[in-house]
mmCIF file of C-alpha atoms in Angstrom:
data_model
loop_
_atom_site.group_PDB
_atom_site.id
_atom_site.type_symbol
_atom_site.label_atom_id
_atom_site.label_comp_id
_atom_site.label_asym_id
_atom_site.label_seq_id
_atom_site.Cartn_x
_atom_site.Cartn_y
_atom_site.Cartn_z
ATOM 1 C CA MET A 271 -36.626 25.130 -104.891
ATOM 2 C CA ARG A 272 -38.325 21.883 -103.862
ATOM 3 C CA ALA A 273 -36.752 20.188 -100.848
ATOM 4 C CA PHE A 274 -37.316 17.058 -98.758
ATOM 5 C CA LEU A 275 -36.936 16.120 -95.099
ATOM 6 C CA ILE A 276 -36.311 12.376 -94.843
ATOM 7 C CA LEU A 277 -36.378 10.722 -91.413
ATOM 8 C CA GLU A 278 -34.473 7.581 -90.498
ATOM 9 C CA ASP A 279 -37.779 5.669 -90.248
ATOM 10 C CA GLY A 280 -38.361 6.370 -93.955
ATOM 11 C CA THR A 281 -40.944 9.152 -93.524
ATOM 12 C CA VAL A 282 -40.606 11.877 -96.181
ATOM 13 C CA TYR A 283 -41.879 15.468 -95.946
ATOM 14 C CA GLU A 284 -41.856 17.659 -99.036
ATOM 15 C CA GLY A 285 -41.445 21.425 -98.816
ATOM 16 C CA ARG A 286 -39.216 24.175 -100.177
ATOM 17 C CA SER A 287 -35.590 24.960 -99.483
ATOM 18 C CA ILE A 288 -34.691 27.932 -97.272
ATOM 19 C CA GLY A 289 -31.317 29.362 -96.380
ATOM 20 C CA ARG A 290 -28.264 27.787 -97.978
ATOM 21 C CA GLN A 291 -29.080 24.946 -100.360
ATOM 22 C CA LYS A 292 -27.090 21.947 -99.194
ATOM 23 C CA GLU A 293 -27.656 18.394 -98.026
ATOM 24 C CA ILE A 294 -27.610 17.962 -94.253
ATOM 25 C CA ILE A 295 -27.802 14.890 -92.024
ATOM 26 C CA SER A 296 -28.546 15.828 -88.419
ATOM 27 C CA GLU A 297 -30.484 14.962 -85.270
ATOM 28 C CA ILE A 298 -34.009 16.380 -85.612
ATOM 29 C CA VAL A 299 -35.371 18.058 -82.469
ATOM 30 C CA PHE A 300 -38.319 20.382 -81.860
ATOM 31 C CA ASN A 301 -38.682 23.616 -79.906
ATOM 32 C CA THR A 302 -42.090 24.841 -78.691
ATOM 33 C CA SER A 303 -41.191 28.530 -78.285
ATOM 34 C CA MET A 304 -43.437 31.031 -80.062
ATOM 35 C CA THR A 305 -40.604 33.569 -80.292
ATOM 36 C CA GLY A 306 -36.848 33.600 -79.781
ATOM 37 C CA TYR A 307 -35.743 31.914 -83.009
ATOM 38 C CA GLU A 308 -32.595 34.111 -83.053
ATOM 39 C CA GLU A 309 -31.665 32.831 -79.613
ATOM 40 C CA VAL A 310 -32.414 29.245 -80.672
ATOM 41 C CA LEU A 311 -30.282 29.387 -83.815
ATOM 42 C CA THR A 312 -27.304 30.917 -81.986
ATOM 43 C CA ASP A 313 -27.504 28.749 -78.850
ATOM 44 C CA PRO A 314 -24.353 26.548 -78.836
ATOM 45 C CA SER A 315 -26.400 23.758 -77.213
ATOM 46 C CA TYR A 316 -27.945 23.069 -80.653
ATOM 47 C CA THR A 317 -24.596 22.045 -82.148
ATOM 48 C CA GLY A 318 -25.174 18.943 -84.275
ATOM 49 C CA GLN A 319 -28.963 19.333 -84.391
ATOM 50 C CA ALA A 320 -31.611 20.528 -86.855
ATOM 51 C CA VAL A 321 -34.373 22.446 -85.067
ATOM 52 C CA VAL A 322 -38.106 22.214 -85.810
ATOM 53 C CA MET A 323 -40.089 25.233 -84.620
ATOM 54 C CA THR A 324 -43.616 24.180 -83.670
ATOM 55 C CA TYR A 325 -45.068 27.697 -83.929
ATOM 56 C CA PRO A 326 -46.334 28.025 -87.529
ATOM 57 C CA LEU A 327 -44.951 31.458 -88.545
ATOM 58 C CA ILE A 328 -41.267 32.122 -87.912
ATOM 59 C CA GLY A 329 -39.160 35.127 -88.854
ATOM 60 C CA ASN A 330 -41.804 37.859 -88.745
ATOM 61 C CA TYR A 331 -39.711 40.256 -86.626
ATOM 62 C CA GLY A 332 -36.459 39.577 -88.477
ATOM 63 C CA VAL A 333 -33.029 39.191 -86.905
ATOM 64 C CA CYS A 334 -31.335 41.588 -84.493
ATOM 65 C CA GLU A 335 -27.762 40.591 -83.698
ATOM 66 C CA ALA A 336 -28.045 42.059 -80.187
ATOM 67 C CA ASP A 337 -30.319 39.119 -79.342
ATOM 68 C CA MET A 338 -27.858 36.467 -80.514
ATOM 69 C CA GLN A 339 -26.552 34.100 -77.836
ATOM 70 C CA SER A 340 -23.174 33.651 -79.520
ATOM 71 C CA GLY A 341 -21.259 35.075 -82.447
ATOM 72 C CA LYS A 342 -22.782 32.717 -84.996
ATOM 73 C CA PRO A 343 -25.557 30.146 -85.524
ATOM 74 C CA HIS A 344 -24.789 26.663 -84.195
ATOM 75 C CA ALA A 345 -27.828 24.691 -85.347
ATOM 76 C CA ASP A 346 -27.202 22.514 -88.406
ATOM 77 C CA ALA A 347 -30.505 23.434 -90.042
ATOM 78 C CA PHE A 348 -33.878 25.103 -89.486
ATOM 79 C CA ILE A 349 -37.300 23.525 -90.127
ATOM 80 C CA VAL A 350 -40.460 25.678 -90.163
ATOM 81 C CA ARG A 351 -44.043 25.693 -91.414
ATOM 82 C CA ASP A 352 -43.885 29.223 -92.853
ATOM 83 C CA ILE A 353 -40.976 31.658 -92.982
ATOM 84 C CA SER A 354 -41.716 35.369 -93.149
ATOM 85 C CA ARG A 355 -40.236 37.195 -96.142
ATOM 86 C CA LEU A 356 -40.422 40.544 -94.326
ATOM 87 C CA ALA A 357 -39.059 41.794 -91.001
ATOM 88 C CA SER A 358 -41.577 43.898 -89.084
ATOM 89 C CA SER A 359 -39.387 45.046 -86.177
ATOM 90 C CA TRP A 360 -37.569 48.384 -86.336
ATOM 91 C CA ARG A 361 -34.648 46.639 -84.591
ATOM 92 C CA ALA A 362 -34.221 44.089 -87.362
ATOM 93 C CA GLU A 363 -30.954 44.195 -89.258
ATOM 94 C CA ASN A 364 -31.862 41.376 -91.608
ATOM 95 C CA THR A 365 -34.598 38.958 -92.597
ATOM 96 C CA LEU A 366 -34.408 35.420 -91.269
ATOM 97 C CA GLN A 367 -33.989 34.035 -94.807
ATOM 98 C CA ASN A 368 -30.993 36.290 -95.478
ATOM 99 C CA PHE A 369 -29.520 35.504 -92.062
ATOM 100 C CA LEU A 370 -29.664 31.761 -92.763
ATOM 101 C CA THR A 371 -28.124 32.169 -96.218
ATOM 102 C CA ARG A 372 -25.367 34.479 -95.020
ATOM 103 C CA ASN A 373 -24.380 32.021 -92.277
ATOM 104 C CA SER A 374 -24.582 28.936 -94.536
ATOM 105 C CA ILE A 375 -27.470 27.374 -92.591
ATOM 106 C CA GLY A 376 -29.798 25.202 -94.647
ATOM 107 C CA GLY A 377 -33.388 24.344 -93.965
ATOM 108 C CA ILE A 378 -36.857 23.526 -95.192
ATOM 109 C CA ALA A 379 -40.210 25.332 -95.012
ATOM 110 C CA GLY A 380 -43.737 24.447 -96.021
ATOM 111 C CA ILE A 381 -43.952 21.081 -94.270
ATOM 112 C CA ASP A 382 -46.517 20.007 -91.688
ATOM 113 C CA THR A 383 -44.503 20.700 -88.537
ATOM 114 C CA ARG A 384 -47.423 19.554 -86.356
ATOM 115 C CA ASP A 385 -47.275 16.080 -87.869
ATOM 116 C CA LEU A 386 -43.483 16.027 -87.628
ATOM 117 C CA THR A 387 -43.576 17.049 -83.960
ATOM 118 C CA ARG A 388 -46.167 14.382 -83.142
ATOM 119 C CA ARG A 389 -43.991 11.781 -84.846
ATOM 120 C CA LEU A 390 -40.954 12.807 -82.788
ATOM 121 C CA ARG A 391 -43.023 12.798 -79.587
ATOM 122 C CA ASP A 392 -44.508 9.369 -80.332
ATOM 123 C CA HIS A 393 -41.373 7.644 -81.610
ATOM 124 C CA GLY A 394 -38.614 9.722 -80.022
ATOM 125 C CA THR A 395 -35.941 11.972 -81.459
ATOM 126 C CA MET A 396 -34.726 10.758 -84.855
ATOM 127 C CA ASN A 397 -31.966 11.589 -87.275
ATOM 128 C CA GLY A 398 -32.954 13.007 -90.630
ATOM 129 C CA CYS A 399 -31.710 14.455 -93.887
ATOM 130 C CA ILE A 400 -32.673 17.737 -95.561
ATOM 131 C CA THR A 401 -31.986 17.555 -99.279
ATOM 132 C CA THR A 402 -33.091 18.856 -102.661
ATOM 133 C CA ALA A 403 -32.381 15.467 -104.248
ATOM 134 C CA LEU A 404 -35.096 12.861 -104.719
ATOM 135 C CA TYR A 405 -33.915 9.581 -103.172
ATOM 136 C CA GLU A 406 -35.560 6.328 -104.193
ATOM 137 C CA GLY A 407 -34.856 2.604 -104.106
ATOM 138 C CA GLU A 408 -31.343 1.555 -103.094
ATOM 139 C CA ALA A 409 -30.167 5.172 -102.893
ATOM 140 C CA LEU A 410 -32.845 5.858 -100.266
ATOM 141 C CA SER A 411 -31.920 2.696 -98.348
ATOM 142 C CA GLU A 412 -28.260 3.749 -98.286
ATOM 143 C CA LEU A 413 -29.202 7.240 -97.096
ATOM 144 C CA ILE A 414 -31.295 5.764 -94.277
ATOM 145 C CA ARG A 415 -28.310 3.634 -93.231
ATOM 146 C CA LYS A 416 -26.171 6.772 -93.073
ATOM 147 C CA MET A 417 -28.808 8.597 -91.059
ATOM 148 C CA LYS A 418 -29.123 5.785 -88.525
ATOM 149 C CA ALA A 419 -25.342 5.758 -88.100
ATOM 150 C CA TYR A 420 -25.131 9.519 -87.495
ATOM 151 C CA ARG A 421 -24.228 10.574 -83.967
ATOM 152 C CA VAL A 422 -23.505 13.996 -82.509
ATOM 153 C CA SER A 423 -19.836 13.847 -81.461
ATOM 154 C CA GLY A 424 -17.210 16.372 -80.403
ATOM 155 C CA ALA A 425 -20.013 18.882 -79.887
ATOM 156 C CA VAL A 426 -18.648 20.580 -76.757
ATOM 157 C CA GLU A 427 -15.247 21.079 -78.362
ATOM 158 C CA ARG A 428 -16.925 22.756 -81.346
ATOM 159 C CA ALA A 429 -19.183 24.927 -79.187
ATOM 160 C CA SER A 430 -16.594 26.115 -76.656
ATOM 161 C CA VAL A 431 -14.287 29.104 -76.974
ATOM 162 C CA ARG A 432 -10.687 28.259 -77.857
ATOM 163 C CA GLU A 433 -8.979 30.845 -75.666
ATOM 164 C CA ILE A 434 -9.621 32.624 -72.381
ATOM 165 C CA ARG A 435 -11.943 35.637 -72.548
ATOM 166 C CA ARG A 436 -12.489 38.275 -69.874
ATOM 167 C CA TYR A 437 -15.516 40.493 -69.202
ATOM 168 C CA VAL A 438 -15.759 43.395 -66.746
ATOM 169 C CA GLY A 439 -18.769 43.678 -64.468
ATOM 170 C CA ALA A 440 -21.086 46.673 -64.499
ATOM 171 C CA ARG A 441 -19.554 49.392 -62.331
ATOM 172 C CA GLY A 442 -22.863 50.592 -60.897
ATOM 173 C CA ALA A 443 -23.685 47.087 -59.728
ATOM 174 C CA ALA A 444 -20.196 46.680 -58.302
ATOM 175 C CA GLU A 445 -20.752 49.637 -55.983
ATOM 176 C CA ASP A 446 -23.313 47.512 -54.143
ATOM 177 C CA ASN A 447 -20.572 44.966 -53.430
ATOM 178 C CA PRO A 448 -17.734 46.297 -51.234
ATOM 179 C CA VAL A 449 -15.425 43.591 -52.586
ATOM 180 C CA ARG A 450 -15.520 42.981 -56.320
ATOM 181 C CA LYS A 451 -16.148 39.320 -57.080
ATOM 182 C CA ARG A 452 -14.506 37.325 -59.850
ATOM 183 C CA VAL A 453 -16.309 34.404 -61.460
ATOM 184 C CA ALA A 454 -14.627 31.666 -63.488
ATOM 185 C CA LEU A 455 -16.957 30.351 -66.204
ATOM 186 C CA LEU A 456 -16.077 26.930 -67.624
ATOM 187 C CA ASP A 457 -17.435 27.036 -71.160
ATOM 188 C CA ALA A 458 -19.087 23.915 -72.565
ATOM 189 C CA GLY A 459 -21.073 26.051 -75.039
ATOM 190 C CA THR A 460 -22.154 28.997 -72.945
ATOM 191 C CA LYS A 461 -24.869 31.465 -73.940
ATOM 192 C CA ALA A 462 -24.230 35.202 -73.920
ATOM 193 C CA GLY A 463 -27.088 35.588 -71.454
ATOM 194 C CA ILE A 464 -25.103 33.821 -68.734
ATOM 195 C CA VAL A 465 -22.196 36.250 -69.014
ATOM 196 C CA GLN A 466 -24.627 39.179 -69.144
ATOM 197 C CA SER A 467 -26.466 37.958 -66.037
ATOM 198 C CA LEU A 468 -23.172 37.866 -64.127
ATOM 199 C CA THR A 469 -21.670 41.141 -65.344
ATOM 200 C CA ALA A 470 -24.982 42.946 -64.730
ATOM 201 C CA ARG A 471 -24.552 42.026 -61.055
ATOM 202 C CA GLY A 472 -21.064 43.534 -60.997
ATOM 203 C CA PHE A 473 -19.009 40.349 -61.340
ATOM 204 C CA ASP A 474 -15.860 40.219 -63.438
ATOM 205 C CA VAL A 475 -16.102 37.059 -65.558
ATOM 206 C CA THR A 476 -13.290 34.971 -67.000
ATOM 207 C CA VAL A 477 -14.438 32.399 -69.573
ATOM 208 C CA TYR A 478 -12.269 29.287 -69.835
ATOM 209 C CA PRO A 479 -12.299 26.809 -72.756
ATOM 210 C CA SER A 480 -13.814 23.413 -72.111
ATOM 211 C CA PHE A 481 -10.371 21.758 -72.119
ATOM 212 C CA SER A 482 -9.055 23.941 -69.259
ATOM 213 C CA SER A 483 -7.679 22.163 -66.203
ATOM 214 C CA ALA A 484 -8.982 22.703 -62.701
ATOM 215 C CA GLU A 485 -5.488 23.770 -61.661
ATOM 216 C CA GLU A 486 -5.451 26.533 -64.289
ATOM 217 C CA ILE A 487 -8.834 27.850 -63.169
ATOM 218 C CA LEU A 488 -8.078 27.706 -59.448
ATOM 219 C CA ALA A 489 -4.690 29.390 -59.952
ATOM 220 C CA ASP A 490 -6.553 32.603 -60.874
ATOM 221 C CA GLN A 491 -8.208 32.546 -57.432
ATOM 222 C CA PRO A 492 -11.838 33.100 -58.465
ATOM 223 C CA ASP A 493 -14.515 33.770 -55.867
ATOM 224 C CA GLY A 494 -16.935 31.395 -57.566
ATOM 225 C CA ILE A 495 -17.220 29.034 -60.518
ATOM 226 C CA MET A 496 -19.934 28.623 -63.126
ATOM 227 C CA ILE A 497 -20.268 25.626 -65.429
ATOM 228 C CA SER A 498 -22.229 26.418 -68.554
ATOM 229 C CA ASN A 499 -24.780 24.769 -70.770
ATOM 230 C CA GLY A 500 -23.661 22.927 -73.891
ATOM 231 C CA PRO A 501 -24.504 20.294 -76.503
ATOM 232 C CA GLY A 502 -24.332 16.534 -76.837
ATOM 233 C CA ASP A 503 -24.207 13.528 -74.539
ATOM 234 C CA PRO A 504 -22.752 14.607 -71.169
ATOM 235 C CA ALA A 505 -21.089 11.214 -70.647
ATOM 236 C CA ASP A 506 -18.842 11.837 -73.673
ATOM 237 C CA ASN A 507 -16.962 14.583 -71.818
ATOM 238 C CA THR A 508 -14.739 12.429 -69.646
ATOM 239 C CA ASP A 509 -11.899 14.973 -69.377
ATOM 240 C CA MET A 510 -14.265 17.750 -68.304
ATOM 241 C CA ILE A 511 -15.927 15.469 -65.764
ATOM 242 C CA ARG A 512 -12.542 14.705 -64.203
ATOM 243 C CA GLU A 513 -11.660 18.408 -63.918
ATOM 244 C CA ILE A 514 -15.103 19.327 -62.584
ATOM 245 C CA ARG A 515 -14.634 16.745 -59.855
ATOM 246 C CA LYS A 516 -11.490 18.628 -58.771
ATOM 247 C CA LEU A 517 -13.357 21.941 -58.858
ATOM 248 C CA ALA A 518 -16.123 20.463 -56.709
ATOM 249 C CA LEU A 519 -13.574 19.437 -54.098
ATOM 250 C CA SER A 520 -12.057 22.939 -53.989
ATOM 251 C CA GLY A 521 -14.752 24.291 -51.667
ATOM 252 C CA LEU A 522 -15.516 27.257 -53.924
ATOM 253 C CA PRO A 523 -19.166 28.138 -54.616
ATOM 254 C CA ILE A 524 -20.289 26.559 -57.890
ATOM 255 C CA PHE A 525 -23.386 27.243 -59.989
ATOM 256 C CA ALA A 526 -23.969 24.910 -62.955
ATOM 257 C CA ILE A 527 -26.594 25.198 -65.699
ATOM 258 C CA CYS A 528 -28.032 22.539 -68.063
ATOM 259 C CA LEU A 529 -25.089 20.456 -69.386
ATOM 260 C CA GLY A 530 -23.095 21.787 -66.447
ATOM 261 C CA HIS A 531 -25.753 20.334 -64.125
ATOM 262 C CA GLN A 532 -25.375 16.953 -65.827
ATOM 263 C CA LEU A 533 -21.557 17.065 -65.798
ATOM 264 C CA MET A 534 -21.525 17.862 -62.086
ATOM 265 C CA ALA A 535 -23.811 14.896 -61.401
ATOM 266 C CA LEU A 536 -21.468 12.612 -63.351
ATOM 267 C CA ALA A 537 -18.461 14.061 -61.531
ATOM 268 C CA MET A 538 -20.108 13.263 -58.206
ATOM 269 C CA GLY A 539 -20.832 9.658 -59.118
ATOM 270 C CA GLY A 540 -24.275 9.995 -60.674
ATOM 271 C CA SER A 541 -25.552 8.913 -64.086
ATOM 272 C CA THR A 542 -27.521 10.449 -66.963
ATOM 273 C CA TYR A 543 -29.903 9.095 -69.587
ATOM 274 C CA LYS A 544 -31.339 10.269 -72.908
ATOM 275 C CA LEU A 545 -34.897 11.592 -72.877
ATOM 276 C CA LYS A 546 -37.350 10.352 -75.478
ATOM 277 C CA PHE A 547 -37.671 13.726 -77.181
ATOM 278 C CA GLY A 548 -36.050 16.193 -74.788
ATOM 279 C CA HIS A 549 -37.183 19.485 -73.282
ATOM 280 C CA ARG A 550 -36.860 22.432 -75.663
ATOM 281 C CA GLY A 551 -39.023 25.487 -75.261
ATOM 282 C CA ALA A 552 -39.828 28.546 -73.171
ATOM 283 C CA ASN A 553 -42.786 27.369 -71.093
ATOM 284 C CA HIS A 554 -41.663 24.409 -68.973
ATOM 285 C CA PRO A 555 -43.068 24.472 -65.410
ATOM 286 C CA VAL A 556 -40.504 23.682 -62.723
ATOM 287 C CA LYS A 557 -41.174 23.391 -58.991
ATOM 288 C CA ASP A 558 -38.682 24.666 -56.446
ATOM 289 C CA LEU A 559 -38.744 21.856 -53.889
ATOM 290 C CA ARG A 560 -37.271 24.159 -51.249
ATOM 291 C CA THR A 561 -40.164 26.634 -51.299
ATOM 292 C CA GLY A 562 -42.980 24.947 -53.217
ATOM 293 C CA ARG A 563 -43.084 27.773 -55.771
ATOM 294 C CA VAL A 564 -43.460 26.975 -59.487
ATOM 295 C CA TYR A 565 -41.528 28.831 -62.192
ATOM 296 C CA ILE A 566 -41.985 28.951 -65.952
ATOM 297 C CA THR A 567 -38.591 28.169 -67.438
ATOM 298 C CA SER A 568 -36.693 28.069 -70.700
ATOM 299 C CA GLN A 569 -35.111 24.693 -71.484
ATOM 300 C CA ASN A 570 -32.966 23.029 -74.104
ATOM 301 C CA HIS A 571 -31.650 19.559 -73.386
ATOM 302 C CA GLY A 572 -31.986 15.981 -74.547
ATOM 303 C CA TYR A 573 -30.523 14.271 -71.472
ATOM 304 C CA ALA A 574 -31.457 14.201 -67.785
ATOM 305 C CA VAL A 575 -29.835 13.180 -64.513
ATOM 306 C CA ASP A 576 -31.045 9.971 -62.909
ATOM 307 C CA GLU A 577 -32.085 11.372 -59.547
ATOM 308 C CA SER A 578 -31.771 8.008 -57.823
ATOM 309 C CA SER A 579 -28.110 7.754 -58.855
ATOM 310 C CA ILE A 580 -27.079 10.602 -56.512
ATOM 311 C CA PRO A 581 -26.794 9.385 -52.883
ATOM 312 C CA GLU A 582 -28.878 11.326 -50.354
ATOM 313 C CA ASP A 583 -25.767 12.141 -48.337
ATOM 314 C CA THR A 584 -24.219 13.767 -51.443
ATOM 315 C CA ALA A 585 -27.041 15.998 -52.691
ATOM 316 C CA VAL A 586 -30.744 16.708 -52.339
ATOM 317 C CA PRO A 587 -33.111 17.362 -55.266
ATOM 318 C CA ALA A 588 -33.887 21.086 -55.469
ATOM 319 C CA PHE A 589 -36.122 21.363 -58.555
ATOM 320 C CA ARG A 590 -38.509 19.081 -60.423
ATOM 321 C CA ASN A 591 -40.128 19.264 -63.875
ATOM 322 C CA LEU A 592 -43.908 19.247 -63.441
ATOM 323 C CA ASN A 593 -44.552 17.876 -66.946
ATOM 324 C CA ASP A 594 -42.744 14.573 -66.564
ATOM 325 C CA GLY A 595 -41.282 14.549 -63.044
ATOM 326 C CA THR A 596 -37.642 14.575 -64.135
ATOM 327 C CA ASN A 597 -34.978 16.148 -61.962
ATOM 328 C CA GLU A 598 -34.257 19.837 -62.647
ATOM 329 C CA GLY A 599 -31.582 20.618 -60.070
ATOM 330 C CA PHE A 600 -29.557 19.620 -56.992
ATOM 331 C CA LEU A 601 -28.137 21.192 -53.878
ATOM 332 C CA TYR A 602 -24.930 19.396 -52.952
ATOM 333 C CA LYS A 603 -24.454 18.915 -49.236
ATOM 334 C CA ASP A 604 -21.344 20.453 -47.648
ATOM 335 C CA ARG A 605 -20.121 21.498 -51.088
ATOM 336 C CA ASN A 606 -21.648 24.945 -51.677
ATOM 337 C CA ILE A 607 -22.845 23.747 -55.097
ATOM 338 C CA LEU A 608 -26.166 24.506 -56.812
ATOM 339 C CA THR A 609 -27.081 23.024 -60.201
ATOM 340 C CA VAL A 610 -30.147 23.505 -62.408
ATOM 341 C CA GLN A 611 -31.274 21.818 -65.610
ATOM 342 C CA PHE A 612 -33.127 24.861 -66.982
ATOM 343 C CA HIS A 613 -31.887 28.292 -68.132
ATOM 344 C CA PRO A 614 -32.362 31.047 -65.500
ATOM 345 C CA GLU A 615 -30.622 33.560 -67.776
ATOM 346 C CA ALA A 616 -33.027 33.105 -70.686
ATOM 347 C CA SER A 617 -36.015 35.186 -69.435
ATOM 348 C CA PRO A 618 -38.443 33.940 -72.109
ATOM 349 C CA GLY A 619 -41.062 36.398 -70.865
ATOM 350 C CA PRO A 620 -41.120 35.935 -67.116
ATOM 351 C CA CYS A 621 -37.844 36.609 -65.335
ATOM 352 C CA ASP A 622 -38.888 34.276 -62.519
ATOM 353 C CA SER A 623 -35.728 32.226 -62.142
ATOM 354 C CA GLY A 624 -33.179 35.036 -62.486
ATOM 355 C CA PHE A 625 -32.994 35.037 -58.690
ATOM 356 C CA LEU A 626 -30.715 31.995 -58.936
ATOM 357 C CA PHE A 627 -27.849 34.262 -59.980
ATOM 358 C CA ASP A 628 -28.519 36.255 -56.806
ATOM 359 C CA GLU A 629 -28.362 32.997 -54.836
ATOM 360 C CA PHE A 630 -24.984 32.310 -56.422
ATOM 361 C CA ALA A 631 -23.845 35.790 -55.396
ATOM 362 C CA GLU A 632 -24.995 35.115 -51.845
ATOM 363 C CA MET A 633 -23.076 31.821 -51.827
ATOM 364 C CA MET A 634 -19.909 33.777 -52.602
ATOM 365 C CA ARG A 635 -20.680 36.432 -49.965
ATOM 366 C CA ARG A 636 -21.266 33.754 -47.309
ATOM 367 C CA ARG A 637 -17.952 32.128 -48.114
ATOM 368 C CA GLN A 638 -16.198 35.485 -47.915
ATOM 369 C CA ARG A 639 -17.799 36.248 -44.541
ATOM 370 C CA GLY A 640 -16.783 32.829 -43.311
ATOM 371 C CA SER A 641 -13.192 33.414 -44.407
ATOM 372 C CA GLU A 642 -13.112 36.821 -42.698
ATOM 373 C CA HIS A 643 -14.481 35.400 -39.453
ATOM 374 C CA GLY A 644 -11.917 32.624 -39.603
ATOM 375 C CA ALA A 645 -9.114 35.130 -40.092
ATOM 376 C CA GLN A 646 -10.343 37.226 -37.170
ATOM 377 C CA ALA A 647 -10.464 34.143 -34.936
ATOM 378 C CA ASP A 648 -6.861 33.359 -35.827
#
C-alpha cells in the first residue's frame, strides 16, 4: 500500500507501507549501522522515535530473538530504502516484515533515505508523520501543527522495568573471584547486553525500576552500582537525578552508560544540551584521554553533557568523540565513578571497549581491598 513520510518542515516522501498499517507521529532519527537492525528496534533508548536506517538494504538476515536487546521493539516506526522479503540466516526465526507486523510497528520503505538523512543532518532532527492518508491544504497544515507540538515525554518510565529482576552470574567466571560481587543496575531503559556483560564476568545483577529510591538500592548492600542507558531528555528525570545524587555520595563504585552518564552529570551539578542530529550508529571513533587510544564505538543518543559545566575539582574528562569533539565520559574525583556516553556492551564488530566492564570490576575489587585493610588496621 502507498504510504507517506511527512516532516514538520512540509517535506513529503512517498513510499510503501511496511509492518502494521497505522498513522504515527514521532521524532525522526537516523542510524548509520550496516547491520544490527534487531538490536536497534529493541533498544529501549529508541522509545518515542522513528528510526531511519541509512544502509540501503535492511532485513536480509531476518530476525533472531536471541539478538534482541529487550523483550519487545521500542521504536515507534522503521524507515528503510529497501526491506528484504526473505531471511537468509539459518538463525532467523522470522522475516523483518513479519516481525514488524507481529509487534504492531509501522513503517515505510522505498523512500530516498540518503536525501532524508542529509535533510536531518542539515536542518537537525525533526518530527514527522508516517501515514497512508494523503494530506493536503488545511488538513496538511493542521497535521504539521501537531507534528511540531509533539515531544517525547515519559520515555524512561515506559522503557524501564516495573519490578525488581535478579540475574545470576556465570559460575565459571565467579570462580575467578574469591568473593562473589553483587551489582545493582538502575534501569532507565537498559539493554540486555549490559546485564549479559556483567553476568558473564560472574556478577549477580539486581535490576531496579527507574523509580527506585537510593535507600532501597543501598539497603541490599551491593558491591557496585550501574546506571543504564535510556531514552528522552535527561533533564526530564528530576526524581532519578535526585536519587542518583544520593547514590554518588554513598562511596560505592558506579559505572554509568549513555543516559546514565548524562544523569550523573546532572546529579553532580552539570548540564546537558540537545545535539543537532545525535549520534546513532556503530562506527563512532572515541579517544580515551587517559591513554591516547582510539576505539570504534556503538552510540545512540540525542543529548550530550556540557563538559564545561562540570568543575575540574569534581571530574575530569575521560573520553572524547573525534567526529565533533563532544564529551564521551568522565572520571569523578574521589567518588569512584566512571561514566561513558557510548555503549561498551554493544560490540558492533570490534569488542574494543568491553574492557570498561573489567575496569568497573577492578573498582569494586579495590574498594573491597581497602575495606579489608581498614578492618585489619582496626
